[in-house]
Amino acid sequence: MNMTVARALIDLLLSLELSDEDAVSLEASTAFVEDASTTLSALSGPEREELTSIIRQMENEAATEERREVLRSLPEDIGLLG
């Protein structure tokens, strides 16, 4: 998995989650995340584990607790776990 592309996707999902509703509507944000989740459902088990590992690494590097909280729940929110 390309680390740069994975981090860019994760940053985009994180930005959507943390965006004010005046910047990005809840409906649009939800649709974007659902689309990403649908696409990511095609990942193999090892690829899901790798992406989850990258998310966990970014969680450990996060500058704020708010970012850490979103990253903590992101693997489940986008269907990588289970």
Coordinates of N, CA and C in Angstrom, one line a residue:
M1 N 0.9 -1.2 0.0 CA 0.0 0.0 0.0 C 0.9 1.2 0.0
N2 N 0.5 2.2 -0.8 CA 1.3 3.4 -0.9 C 1.0 4.3 0.4
M3 N 2.0 4.5 1.2 CA 1.9 5.2 2.4 C 1.4 6.6 2.2
T4 N 1.9 7.3 1.2 CA 1.5 8.7 0.9 C 0.0 8.8 0.6
V5 N -0.4 7.9 -0.3 CA -1.9 7.9 -0.7 C -2.7 7.5 0.5
A6 N -2.3 6.5 1.3 CA -3.1 6.1 2.5 C -3.2 7.3 3.5
R7 N -2.1 8.0 3.7 CA -2.2 9.1 4.6 C -3.0 10.3 4.1
A8 N -3.0 10.5 2.8 CA -3.8 11.5 2.2 C -5.3 11.2 2.3
L9 N -5.6 10.0 2.1 CA -7.0 9.5 2.3 C -7.5 9.7 3.7
I10 N -6.6 9.3 4.7 CA -7.0 9.4 6.1 C -7.1 10.9 6.5
D11 N -6.2 11.7 6.0 CA -6.3 13.1 6.3 C -7.6 13.7 5.8
L12 N -8.0 13.3 4.6 CA -9.2 13.8 4.0 C -10.4 13.4 4.8
L13 N -10.4 12.1 5.2 CA -11.5 11.7 6.1 C -11.5 12.4 7.4
L14 N -10.4 12.6 8.0 CA -10.3 13.3 9.2 C -10.7 14.7 9.1
S15 N -10.4 15.4 8.0 CA -10.8 16.8 7.8 C -12.3 16.9 7.6
L16 N -12.9 15.9 6.9 CA -14.4 15.9 6.8 C -15.0 15.8 8.2
E17 N -14.5 14.9 9.0 CA -15.1 14.6 10.3 C -15.0 15.9 11.2
L18 N -13.9 16.6 11.1 CA -13.6 17.7 11.9 C -14.2 19.1 11.4
S19 N -14.7 19.0 10.1 CA -15.2 20.2 9.5 C -16.4 20.8 10.2
D20 N -16.5 22.1 10.2 CA -17.7 22.7 10.7 C -18.8 22.5 9.6
E21 N -20.1 22.4 10.0 CA -21.2 22.2 9.1 C -21.3 23.3 8.1
D22 N -20.8 24.5 8.5 CA -20.9 25.6 7.5 C -19.9 25.4 6.4
A23 N -18.8 24.7 6.6 CA -17.8 24.4 5.6 C -18.2 23.2 4.7
V24 N -18.7 22.2 5.4 CA -19.1 20.9 4.7 C -20.4 20.4 5.3
S25 N -21.4 20.3 4.5 CA -22.7 19.9 5.1 C -22.5 18.4 5.7
L26 N -23.3 18.1 6.7 CA -23.3 16.8 7.3 C -23.7 15.8 6.2
E27 N -24.6 16.1 5.4 CA -25.0 15.1 4.3 C -23.9 14.9 3.3
A28 N -23.2 15.9 2.9 CA -22.1 15.7 2.0 C -20.9 14.9 2.7
S29 N -20.6 15.3 3.9 CA -19.6 14.6 4.6 C -19.9 13.1 4.8
T30 N -21.1 12.8 5.2 CA -21.6 11.4 5.3 C -21.5 10.7 4.0
A31 N -21.9 11.3 2.9 CA -21.8 10.7 1.6 C -20.4 10.4 1.2
F32 N -19.5 11.3 1.5 CA -18.1 11.1 1.1 C -17.5 9.9 1.9
V33 N -17.8 9.8 3.2 CA -17.3 8.8 4.0 C -17.9 7.4 3.6
E34 N -19.2 7.4 3.3 CA -19.8 6.2 2.9 C -19.2 5.7 1.6
D35 N -18.9 6.6 0.7 CA -18.3 6.2 -0.6 C -16.9 5.6 -0.4
A36 N -16.2 6.3 0.5 CA -14.8 5.8 0.8 C -14.9 4.4 1.4
S37 N -15.9 4.2 2.3 CA -16.1 2.9 3.0 C -16.4 1.8 2.0
T38 N -17.3 2.2 1.1 CA -17.7 1.2 0.0 C -16.4 0.8 -0.8
T39 N -15.7 1.7 -1.2 CA -14.5 1.4 -2.0 C -13.5 0.6 -1.1
L40 N -13.3 1.0 0.1 CA -12.3 0.3 1.0 C -12.8 -1.1 1.3
S41 N -14.0 -1.4 1.2 CA -14.5 -2.8 1.5 C -13.9 -3.8 0.5
A42 N -13.3 -3.4 -0.6 CA -12.7 -4.3 -1.5 C -11.3 -4.7 -1.1
L43 N -10.8 -4.0 0.0 CA -9.4 -4.4 0.4 C -9.4 -5.8 1.0
S44 N -8.2 -6.4 0.8 CA -8.0 -7.8 1.4 C -7.8 -7.6 2.9
G45 N -7.8 -8.7 3.6 CA -7.6 -8.7 5.0 C -6.3 -8.0 5.4
P46 N -5.2 -8.5 4.7 CA -3.9 -7.8 5.0 C -3.8 -6.3 4.7
E47 N -4.5 -5.9 3.7 CA -4.6 -4.5 3.3 C -5.4 -3.7 4.3
R48 N -6.4 -4.3 4.8 CA -7.2 -3.7 5.9 C -6.3 -3.5 7.2
E49 N -5.6 -4.5 7.5 CA -4.7 -4.5 8.7 C -3.7 -3.4 8.5
E50 N -3.1 -3.3 7.3 CA -2.1 -2.3 7.0 C -2.7 -0.9 7.1
L51 N -3.8 -0.7 6.5 CA -4.4 0.7 6.6 C -4.8 1.0 8.1
T52 N -5.3 0.0 8.8 CA -5.6 0.3 10.2 C -4.3 0.6 11.0
S53 N -3.2 0.0 10.7 CA -1.9 0.2 11.3 C -1.5 1.7 11.0
I54 N -1.7 2.1 9.8 CA -1.3 3.5 9.4 C -2.2 4.5 10.2
I55 N -3.5 4.2 10.3 CA -4.4 5.1 11.1 C -3.9 5.1 12.5
R56 N -3.5 4.0 13.1 CA -3.1 4.0 14.5 C -1.8 4.8 14.6
Q57 N -0.9 4.7 13.7 CA 0.3 5.4 13.7 C 0.0 6.9 13.7
M58 N -0.9 7.3 12.8 CA -1.3 8.7 12.7 C -2.0 9.2 14.0
E59 N -2.7 8.3 14.7 CA -3.4 8.6 15.9 C -2.3 8.9 17.0
N60 N -1.2 8.1 17.0 CA -0.1 8.4 17.9 C 0.6 9.7 17.7
E61 N 0.6 10.1 16.4 CA 1.3 11.3 16.0 C 0.4 12.6 16.1
A62 N -0.9 12.4 16.3 CA -1.8 13.5 16.3 C -1.5 14.6 17.3
A63 N -1.7 15.8 16.9 CA -1.3 17.0 17.7 C -2.3 17.3 18.8
T64 N -3.6 16.9 18.5 CA -4.7 17.3 19.5 C -5.5 16.0 19.9
E65 N -6.1 16.1 21.0 CA -6.9 15.0 21.5 C -8.1 14.8 20.5
E66 N -8.7 15.9 20.0 CA -9.8 15.8 19.1 C -9.4 15.0 17.8
R67 N -8.3 15.2 17.3 CA -7.8 14.4 16.1 C -7.6 13.0 16.5
R68 N -7.0 12.7 17.7 CA -6.7 11.4 18.2 C -8.1 10.6 18.3
E69 N -9.1 11.3 18.9 CA -10.4 10.6 19.1 C -11.0 10.2 17.7
V70 N -10.9 11.1 16.7 CA -11.5 10.7 15.4 C -10.7 9.6 14.8
L71 N -9.4 9.6 14.9 CA -8.6 8.6 14.3 C -8.8 7.3 15.1
R72 N -9.0 7.3 16.4 CA -9.2 6.1 17.2 C -10.5 5.4 16.7
S73 N -11.5 6.1 16.3 CA -12.7 5.4 15.9 C -12.8 5.2 14.4
L74 N -11.9 5.8 13.6 CA -11.9 5.7 12.2 C -11.9 4.3 11.6
P75 N -11.1 3.4 12.0 CA -11.1 2.0 11.4 C -12.5 1.4 11.5
E76 N -13.1 1.5 12.6 CA -14.5 0.9 12.7 C -15.5 1.7 11.9
D77 N -15.4 3.0 11.9 CA -16.3 3.9 11.2 C -16.3 3.6 9.7
I78 N -15.1 3.3 9.1 CA -15.0 3.0 7.7 C -15.1 1.6 7.3
G79 N -15.4 0.7 8.3 CA -15.6 -0.7 8.0 C -14.3 -1.5 7.9
L80 N -13.2 -1.1 8.4 CA -12.0 -1.9 8.3 C -11.9 -3.0 9.4
L81 N -12.7 -2.9 10.4 CA -12.6 -3.9 11.5 C -13.9 -4.8 11.4
G82 N -13.7 -6.0 11.8 CA -14.8 -6.9 11.8 C -14.9 -8.0 10.8

